[in-house]
PDB file of C-alpha atoms in Angstrom:
ATOM      1  CA  UNK A 292       0.000   0.000   0.000  1.00 73.00           C
ATOM      2  CA  UNK A 293       0.869   3.673  -0.145  1.00 83.00           C
ATOM      3  CA  UNK A 294       3.493   4.792   2.349  1.00 89.00           C
ATOM      4  CA  UNK A 295       4.581   8.210   3.496  1.00 93.00           C
ATOM      5  CA  UNK A 296       8.014   8.143   5.076  1.00 95.00           C
ATOM      6  CA  UNK A 297       8.551  10.842   7.671  1.00 97.00           C
ATOM      7  CA  UNK A 298      11.951  11.734   9.129  1.00 97.00           C
ATOM      8  CA  UNK A 299      13.249  12.217  11.675  1.00 97.00           C
ATOM      9  CA  UNK A 300      11.000  10.400  14.112  1.00 96.00           C
ATOM     10  CA  UNK A 301      12.508  12.268  17.040  1.00 97.00           C
ATOM     11  CA  UNK A 302      14.628  15.380  17.251  1.00 98.00           C
ATOM     12  CA  UNK A 303      15.934  17.482  20.098  1.00 97.00           C
ATOM     13  CA  UNK A 304      17.259  20.913  19.290  1.00 96.00           C
ATOM     14  CA  UNK A 305      18.386  24.007  21.124  1.00 97.00           C
ATOM     15  CA  UNK A 306      16.325  27.171  21.268  1.00 97.00           C
ATOM     16  CA  UNK A 307      17.029  29.458  18.352  1.00 97.00           C
ATOM     17  CA  UNK A 308      18.014  26.743  15.916  1.00 97.00           C
ATOM     18  CA  UNK A 309      16.008  25.472  12.956  1.00 97.00           C
ATOM     19  CA  UNK A 310      14.770  21.969  12.369  1.00 98.00           C
ATOM     20  CA  UNK A 311      13.687  20.390   9.105  1.00 98.00           C
ATOM     21  CA  UNK A 312      11.150  17.587   8.921  1.00 98.00           C
ATOM     22  CA  UNK A 313      10.792  15.606   5.707  1.00 97.00           C
ATOM     23  CA  UNK A 314       7.887  13.636   4.327  1.00 97.00           C
ATOM     24  CA  UNK A 315       8.402  11.477   1.280  1.00 95.00           C
ATOM     25  CA  UNK A 316       5.747   9.623  -0.629  1.00 92.00           C
ATOM     26  CA  UNK A 317       6.987   6.185  -1.594  1.00 92.00           C
ATOM     27  CA  UNK A 318       5.757   4.628  -4.836  1.00 85.00           C
ATOM     28  CA  UNK A 319       3.276   7.391  -5.523  1.00 88.00           C
ATOM     29  CA  UNK A 320       3.258  11.064  -6.330  1.00 89.00           C
ATOM     30  CA  UNK A 321       1.870  13.503  -3.807  1.00 89.00           C
ATOM     31  CA  UNK A 322       1.021  16.859  -5.315  1.00 89.00           C
ATOM     32  CA  UNK A 323      -0.486  17.869  -1.984  1.00 92.00           C
ATOM     33  CA  UNK A 324       0.650  17.243   1.575  1.00 94.00           C
ATOM     34  CA  UNK A 325      -1.102  18.211   4.786  1.00 94.00           C
ATOM     35  CA  UNK A 326       0.930  19.136   7.858  1.00 96.00           C
ATOM     36  CA  UNK A 327      -0.518  18.684  11.322  1.00 96.00           C
ATOM     37  CA  UNK A 328       0.565  19.498  14.821  1.00 96.00           C
ATOM     38  CA  UNK A 329      -0.496  17.459  17.807  1.00 95.00           C
ATOM     39  CA  UNK A 330      -0.148  18.240  21.493  1.00 92.00           C
ATOM     40  CA  UNK A 331      -0.020  15.421  24.053  1.00 89.00           C
ATOM     41  CA  UNK A 332      -3.329  13.618  24.367  1.00 87.00           C
ATOM     42  CA  UNK A 333      -4.922  16.018  21.932  1.00 91.00           C
ATOM     43  CA  UNK A 334      -6.221  15.775  18.400  1.00 92.00           C
ATOM     44  CA  UNK A 335      -4.488  16.705  15.162  1.00 94.00           C
ATOM     45  CA  UNK A 336      -4.557  20.369  14.241  1.00 94.00           C
ATOM     46  CA  UNK A 337      -4.055  21.228  10.587  1.00 93.00           C
ATOM     47  CA  UNK A 338      -1.246  23.726  10.139  1.00 95.00           C
ATOM     48  CA  UNK A 339      -0.916  24.046   6.400  1.00 95.00           C
ATOM     49  CA  UNK A 340      -1.367  22.452   3.023  1.00 94.00           C
ATOM     50  CA  UNK A 341       1.667  22.201   0.784  1.00 94.00           C
ATOM     51  CA  UNK A 342       1.273  22.070  -2.973  1.00 91.00           C
ATOM     52  CA  UNK A 343       3.964  20.974  -5.358  1.00 90.00           C
ATOM     53  CA  UNK A 344       5.258  23.914  -7.341  1.00 87.00           C
ATOM     54  CA  UNK A 345       3.322  26.598  -5.509  1.00 88.00           C
ATOM     55  CA  UNK A 346       3.105  28.321  -2.164  1.00 91.00           C
ATOM     56  CA  UNK A 347       1.712  26.530   0.832  1.00 94.00           C
ATOM     57  CA  UNK A 348      -1.663  27.469   2.239  1.00 93.00           C
ATOM     58  CA  UNK A 349      -1.542  28.142   5.967  1.00 95.00           C
ATOM     59  CA  UNK A 350      -4.404  27.813   8.415  1.00 94.00           C
ATOM     60  CA  UNK A 351      -5.461  30.816  10.397  1.00 93.00           C
ATOM     61  CA  UNK A 352      -3.138  31.566  13.276  1.00 94.00           C
ATOM     62  CA  UNK A 353      -0.161  29.618  11.910  1.00 96.00           C
ATOM     63  CA  UNK A 354       2.947  31.735  11.436  1.00 95.00           C
ATOM     64  CA  UNK A 355       4.233  31.386   7.893  1.00 94.00           C
ATOM     65  CA  UNK A 356       7.700  32.643   8.770  1.00 95.00           C
ATOM     66  CA  UNK A 357       7.970  30.277  11.710  1.00 96.00           C
ATOM     67  CA  UNK A 358       6.852  27.158   9.894  1.00 97.00           C
ATOM     68  CA  UNK A 359       8.370  27.140   6.428  1.00 97.00           C
ATOM     69  CA  UNK A 360       6.894  24.603   4.067  1.00 95.00           C
ATOM     70  CA  UNK A 361       8.451  23.564   0.792  1.00 93.00           C
ATOM     71  CA  UNK A 362       7.086  21.086  -1.687  1.00 93.00           C
ATOM     72  CA  UNK A 363       9.963  20.881  -4.116  1.00 85.00           C
ATOM     73  CA  UNK A 364       9.026  17.684  -5.902  1.00 91.00           C
ATOM     74  CA  UNK A 365       6.118  15.321  -6.371  1.00 91.00           C
ATOM     75  CA  UNK A 366       7.478  13.037  -3.669  1.00 93.00           C
ATOM     76  CA  UNK A 367       8.919  15.387  -1.063  1.00 95.00           C
ATOM     77  CA  UNK A 368       7.461  17.987   1.241  1.00 96.00           C
ATOM     78  CA  UNK A 369       9.412  19.599   4.068  1.00 97.00           C
ATOM     79  CA  UNK A 370       8.458  21.552   7.157  1.00 98.00           C
ATOM     80  CA  UNK A 371      11.142  23.718   8.706  1.00 98.00           C
ATOM     81  CA  UNK A 372      10.602  25.076  12.184  1.00 98.00           C
ATOM     82  CA  UNK A 373      12.701  28.209  12.251  1.00 97.00           C
ATOM     83  CA  UNK A 374      14.213  29.790  15.348  1.00 97.00           C
ATOM     84  CA  UNK A 375      12.626  27.108  17.449  1.00 97.00           C
ATOM     85  CA  UNK A 376      11.429  27.815  20.977  1.00 97.00           C
ATOM     86  CA  UNK A 377      10.296  25.420  23.703  1.00 97.00           C
ATOM     87  CA  UNK A 378       6.663  26.198  22.893  1.00 96.00           C
ATOM     88  CA  UNK A 379       7.245  24.729  19.425  1.00 97.00           C
ATOM     89  CA  UNK A 380       7.826  21.350  21.037  1.00 97.00           C
ATOM     90  CA  UNK A 381       5.150  19.072  19.699  1.00 96.00           C
ATOM     91  CA  UNK A 382       4.349  16.060  17.543  1.00 97.00           C
ATOM     92  CA  UNK A 383       4.234  16.923  13.847  1.00 98.00           C
ATOM     93  CA  UNK A 384       2.525  14.642  11.310  1.00 97.00           C
ATOM     94  CA  UNK A 385       2.188  14.827   7.557  1.00 96.00           C
ATOM     95  CA  UNK A 386      -0.472  13.262   5.383  1.00 94.00           C
ATOM     96  CA  UNK A 387      -0.793  12.760   1.652  1.00 92.00           C
ATOM     97  CA  UNK A 388      -4.273  12.535   0.161  1.00 86.00           C
ATOM     98  CA  UNK A 389      -5.485  10.383  -2.665  1.00 70.00           C
ATOM     99  CA  UNK A 390      -4.062   7.024  -1.673  1.00 70.00           C
ATOM    100  CA  UNK A 391      -4.991   4.044   0.417  1.00 66.00           C
ATOM    101  CA  UNK A 392      -8.360   2.850   1.634  1.00 66.00           C
ATOM    102  CA  UNK A 393      -9.208   6.097   3.349  1.00 66.00           C
ATOM    103  CA  UNK A 394      -7.756   8.309   0.677  1.00 75.00           C
ATOM    104  CA  UNK A 395      -5.218   9.661   3.163  1.00 87.00           C
ATOM    105  CA  UNK A 396      -1.828   8.240   4.064  1.00 89.00           C
ATOM    106  CA  UNK A 397      -0.184   9.486   7.248  1.00 92.00           C
ATOM    107  CA  UNK A 398       3.473   9.684   8.131  1.00 94.00           C
ATOM    108  CA  UNK A 399       4.640   8.177  11.397  1.00 95.00           C
ATOM    109  CA  UNK A 400       5.172  11.591  12.975  1.00 96.00           C
ATOM    110  CA  UNK A 401       8.091  13.593  14.342  1.00 97.00           C
ATOM    111  CA  UNK A 402       8.503  14.320  18.025  1.00 97.00           C
ATOM    112  CA  UNK A 403      10.214  17.707  18.309  1.00 97.00           C
ATOM    113  CA  UNK A 404      11.643  18.792  21.634  1.00 97.00           C
ATOM    114  CA  UNK A 405      13.178  22.239  21.916  1.00 97.00           C
ATOM    115  CA  UNK A 406      15.404  22.762  24.928  1.00 97.00           C
TER     116      UNK A 406
ATOM    117  CA  UNK B 229     -13.758  26.619  15.897  1.00 48.00           C
ATOM    118  CA  UNK B 230     -13.953  22.840  16.082  1.00 51.00           C
ATOM    119  CA  UNK B 231     -16.380  21.684  13.389  1.00 80.00           C
ATOM    120  CA  UNK B 232     -16.485  18.108  14.633  1.00 91.00           C
ATOM    121  CA  UNK B 233     -17.492  17.690  18.248  1.00 93.00           C
ATOM    122  CA  UNK B 234     -16.205  14.395  19.595  1.00 96.00           C
ATOM    123  CA  UNK B 235     -17.261  13.016  22.947  1.00 96.00           C
ATOM    124  CA  UNK B 236     -16.368  11.909  25.465  1.00 97.00           C
ATOM    125  CA  UNK B 237     -12.801  13.177  25.532  1.00 95.00           C
ATOM    126  CA  UNK B 238     -11.760  10.686  28.192  1.00 97.00           C
ATOM    127  CA  UNK B 239     -13.115   7.224  28.875  1.00 97.00           C
ATOM    128  CA  UNK B 240     -11.823   4.846  31.518  1.00 97.00           C
ATOM    129  CA  UNK B 241     -13.559   1.493  31.732  1.00 97.00           C
ATOM    130  CA  UNK B 242     -13.074  -2.083  32.871  1.00 98.00           C
ATOM    131  CA  UNK B 243     -12.348  -4.951  30.537  1.00 98.00           C
ATOM    132  CA  UNK B 244     -15.546  -6.424  29.164  1.00 98.00           C
ATOM    133  CA  UNK B 245     -17.590  -3.241  29.247  1.00 98.00           C
ATOM    134  CA  UNK B 246     -19.159  -1.640  26.192  1.00 98.00           C
ATOM    135  CA  UNK B 247     -18.632   1.942  25.106  1.00 98.00           C
ATOM    136  CA  UNK B 248     -19.713   4.436  22.484  1.00 98.00           C
ATOM    137  CA  UNK B 249     -17.851   7.443  21.118  1.00 98.00           C
ATOM    138  CA  UNK B 250     -19.733  10.138  19.251  1.00 98.00           C
ATOM    139  CA  UNK B 251     -18.830  12.665  16.602  1.00 97.00           C
ATOM    140  CA  UNK B 252     -21.301  15.401  15.794  1.00 96.00           C
ATOM    141  CA  UNK B 253     -21.306  18.328  13.436  1.00 93.00           C
ATOM    142  CA  UNK B 254     -23.647  20.882  11.951  1.00 91.00           C
ATOM    143  CA  UNK B 255     -21.906  20.373   8.617  1.00 89.00           C
ATOM    144  CA  UNK B 256     -22.346  17.636   6.057  1.00 91.00           C
ATOM    145  CA  UNK B 257     -19.349  15.484   5.243  1.00 89.00           C
ATOM    146  CA  UNK B 258     -18.820  13.452   2.087  1.00 87.00           C
ATOM    147  CA  UNK B 259     -17.107  10.820   4.198  1.00 88.00           C
ATOM    148  CA  UNK B 260     -16.111  10.273   7.762  1.00 91.00           C
ATOM    149  CA  UNK B 261     -13.181   8.284   9.011  1.00 92.00           C
ATOM    150  CA  UNK B 262     -12.243   6.789  12.322  1.00 95.00           C
ATOM    151  CA  UNK B 263      -8.619   6.418  13.350  1.00 95.00           C
ATOM    152  CA  UNK B 264      -6.790   4.934  16.284  1.00 95.00           C
ATOM    153  CA  UNK B 265      -3.480   6.353  17.344  1.00 94.00           C
ATOM    154  CA  UNK B 266      -0.794   5.002  19.646  1.00 91.00           C
ATOM    155  CA  UNK B 267       1.599   7.403  21.417  1.00 89.00           C
ATOM    156  CA  UNK B 268       4.439   8.495  19.166  1.00 89.00           C
ATOM    157  CA  UNK B 269       2.899   7.090  16.008  1.00 92.00           C
ATOM    158  CA  UNK B 270       0.720   8.332  13.196  1.00 92.00           C
ATOM    159  CA  UNK B 271      -3.036   7.623  13.115  1.00 92.00           C
ATOM    160  CA  UNK B 272      -4.103   4.262  11.745  1.00 91.00           C
ATOM    161  CA  UNK B 273      -7.331   4.070   9.780  1.00 90.00           C
ATOM    162  CA  UNK B 274     -10.069   1.896  11.267  1.00 93.00           C
ATOM    163  CA  UNK B 275     -12.897   2.584   8.843  1.00 93.00           C
ATOM    164  CA  UNK B 276     -14.329   5.013   6.312  1.00 91.00           C
ATOM    165  CA  UNK B 277     -18.075   5.572   6.084  1.00 92.00           C
ATOM    166  CA  UNK B 278     -19.504   7.278   3.063  1.00 90.00           C
ATOM    167  CA  UNK B 279     -23.224   6.621   2.763  1.00 92.00           C
ATOM    168  CA  UNK B 280     -25.790   8.183   5.097  1.00 94.00           C
ATOM    169  CA  UNK B 281     -27.137   5.543   7.474  1.00 95.00           C
ATOM    170  CA  UNK B 282     -24.230   3.227   6.755  1.00 95.00           C
ATOM    171  CA  UNK B 283     -23.170   0.747   9.406  1.00 97.00           C
ATOM    172  CA  UNK B 284     -19.834  -1.044   9.285  1.00 96.00           C
ATOM    173  CA  UNK B 285     -18.516  -3.681  11.616  1.00 97.00           C
ATOM    174  CA  UNK B 286     -14.919  -4.505  12.341  1.00 94.00           C
ATOM    175  CA  UNK B 287     -14.829  -7.405  14.802  1.00 96.00           C
ATOM    176  CA  UNK B 288     -16.002  -5.858  18.090  1.00 97.00           C
ATOM    177  CA  UNK B 289     -16.184  -2.351  16.635  1.00 97.00           C
ATOM    178  CA  UNK B 290     -19.352  -0.997  15.035  1.00 98.00           C
ATOM    179  CA  UNK B 291     -19.332   2.269  13.132  1.00 97.00           C
ATOM    180  CA  UNK B 292     -22.386   4.214  12.081  1.00 97.00           C
ATOM    181  CA  UNK B 293     -22.794   7.226   9.823  1.00 96.00           C
ATOM    182  CA  UNK B 294     -25.842   9.393  10.422  1.00 95.00           C
ATOM    183  CA  UNK B 295     -28.555   9.598   7.787  1.00 95.00           C
ATOM    184  CA  UNK B 296     -27.743  13.242   7.144  1.00 94.00           C
ATOM    185  CA  UNK B 297     -23.991  12.541   7.092  1.00 92.00           C
ATOM    186  CA  UNK B 298     -23.413  15.014   9.914  1.00 93.00           C
ATOM    187  CA  UNK B 299     -22.640  12.619  12.727  1.00 94.00           C
ATOM    188  CA  UNK B 300     -21.084   9.261  13.425  1.00 96.00           C
ATOM    189  CA  UNK B 301     -20.553   6.863  16.280  1.00 97.00           C
ATOM    190  CA  UNK B 302     -18.095   4.160  17.222  1.00 98.00           C
ATOM    191  CA  UNK B 303     -19.304   1.390  19.493  1.00 98.00           C
ATOM    192  CA  UNK B 304     -16.942  -1.113  21.050  1.00 98.00           C
ATOM    193  CA  UNK B 305     -18.347  -4.295  22.533  1.00 98.00           C
ATOM    194  CA  UNK B 306     -16.575  -6.116  25.344  1.00 98.00           C
ATOM    195  CA  UNK B 307     -13.606  -3.781  25.443  1.00 98.00           C
ATOM    196  CA  UNK B 308     -10.167  -5.236  25.979  1.00 97.00           C
ATOM    197  CA  UNK B 309      -6.948  -3.648  27.301  1.00 96.00           C
ATOM    198  CA  UNK B 310      -5.594  -3.797  23.763  1.00 95.00           C
ATOM    199  CA  UNK B 311      -8.280  -1.316  22.722  1.00 96.00           C
ATOM    200  CA  UNK B 312      -6.593   1.377  24.813  1.00 96.00           C
ATOM    201  CA  UNK B 313      -5.558   4.358  22.713  1.00 95.00           C
ATOM    202  CA  UNK B 314      -6.586   7.659  21.209  1.00 96.00           C
ATOM    203  CA  UNK B 315      -9.573   7.431  18.874  1.00 97.00           C
ATOM    204  CA  UNK B 316     -10.103  10.151  16.324  1.00 96.00           C
ATOM    205  CA  UNK B 317     -12.931  10.885  13.960  1.00 96.00           C
ATOM    206  CA  UNK B 318     -12.232  12.959  10.869  1.00 94.00           C
ATOM    207  CA  UNK B 319     -14.559  14.342   8.258  1.00 90.00           C
ATOM    208  CA  UNK B 320     -13.814  15.077   4.638  1.00 85.00           C
ATOM    209  CA  UNK B 321     -15.681  17.377   2.340  1.00 77.00           C
ATOM    210  CA  UNK B 322     -15.795  17.569  -1.408  1.00 66.00           C
ATOM    211  CA  UNK B 323     -16.562  15.088  -4.103  1.00 56.00           C
ATOM    212  CA  UNK B 324     -13.854  13.116  -5.772  1.00 51.00           C
ATOM    213  CA  UNK B 325     -10.968  15.266  -4.607  1.00 55.00           C
ATOM    214  CA  UNK B 326      -9.404  14.644  -1.237  1.00 66.00           C
ATOM    215  CA  UNK B 327      -9.558  17.913   0.617  1.00 75.00           C
ATOM    216  CA  UNK B 328      -8.653  18.821   4.143  1.00 83.00           C
ATOM    217  CA  UNK B 329      -9.682  16.504   6.923  1.00 87.00           C
ATOM    218  CA  UNK B 330     -11.406  18.017   9.932  1.00 88.00           C
ATOM    219  CA  UNK B 331     -10.567  16.112  13.089  1.00 93.00           C
ATOM    220  CA  UNK B 332     -12.616  15.775  16.215  1.00 94.00           C
ATOM    221  CA  UNK B 333     -11.017  16.474  19.597  1.00 94.00           C
ATOM    222  CA  UNK B 334     -10.218  12.820  20.126  1.00 96.00           C
ATOM    223  CA  UNK B 335     -11.211  10.298  22.773  1.00 97.00           C
ATOM    224  CA  UNK B 336      -8.595   8.796  25.056  1.00 96.00           C
ATOM    225  CA  UNK B 337      -9.783   5.321  25.935  1.00 97.00           C
ATOM    226  CA  UNK B 338      -8.260   3.361  28.780  1.00 97.00           C
ATOM    227  CA  UNK B 339      -9.406  -0.200  29.336  1.00 97.00           C
ATOM    228  CA  UNK B 340      -8.317  -1.663  32.656  1.00 97.00           C
ATOM    229  CA  UNK B 341      -7.737  -5.414  32.990  1.00 96.00           C
TER     230      UNK B 341
END
């Protein structure tokens, strides 16, 4: 079945540094990728929609300059958390639509801890 | 604003008990999905319901989509400790294209042996 490979699974970084999270679609092309943020024991909150070859669409309240999204190819979308702060610590998940039984394939998530 | 109201948010029960989780909305969805998520992992699809009034069964899990396609429920019979996890409902809008999913708040289920 369709697989979205998300890396890294865990990352710890210092305040003020930037962290890049990658999501790759394996064996299929993803022209769109959804990026979610999840706090402990909470639901998924959509942050933005990345589109191959065009600018990402951000949800209300999400800082575009803080969370840089790039969808450089049909199989790769990246989320860069810039100048990270402890409050950016969270679980980030990507999802590609149009594949699988549900029509959505999720990555395995990235646990970001900013110290 | 949360468009999908999921309840209850927390559920702690004994092994063997039955439970029901609800997802309600004032909006119509073209499909509704239920996921289960373990800590540190991505959500895993349990079922997709598409037709109003549809009922799907997955072993001890029964899923129902409301006639108006605005609400859904997940019923678990004779819960087991292995059912423990975060359950999420998610609604999709649109026809053939896969648009944004709207997630409910989630239900944390704990089944005690």
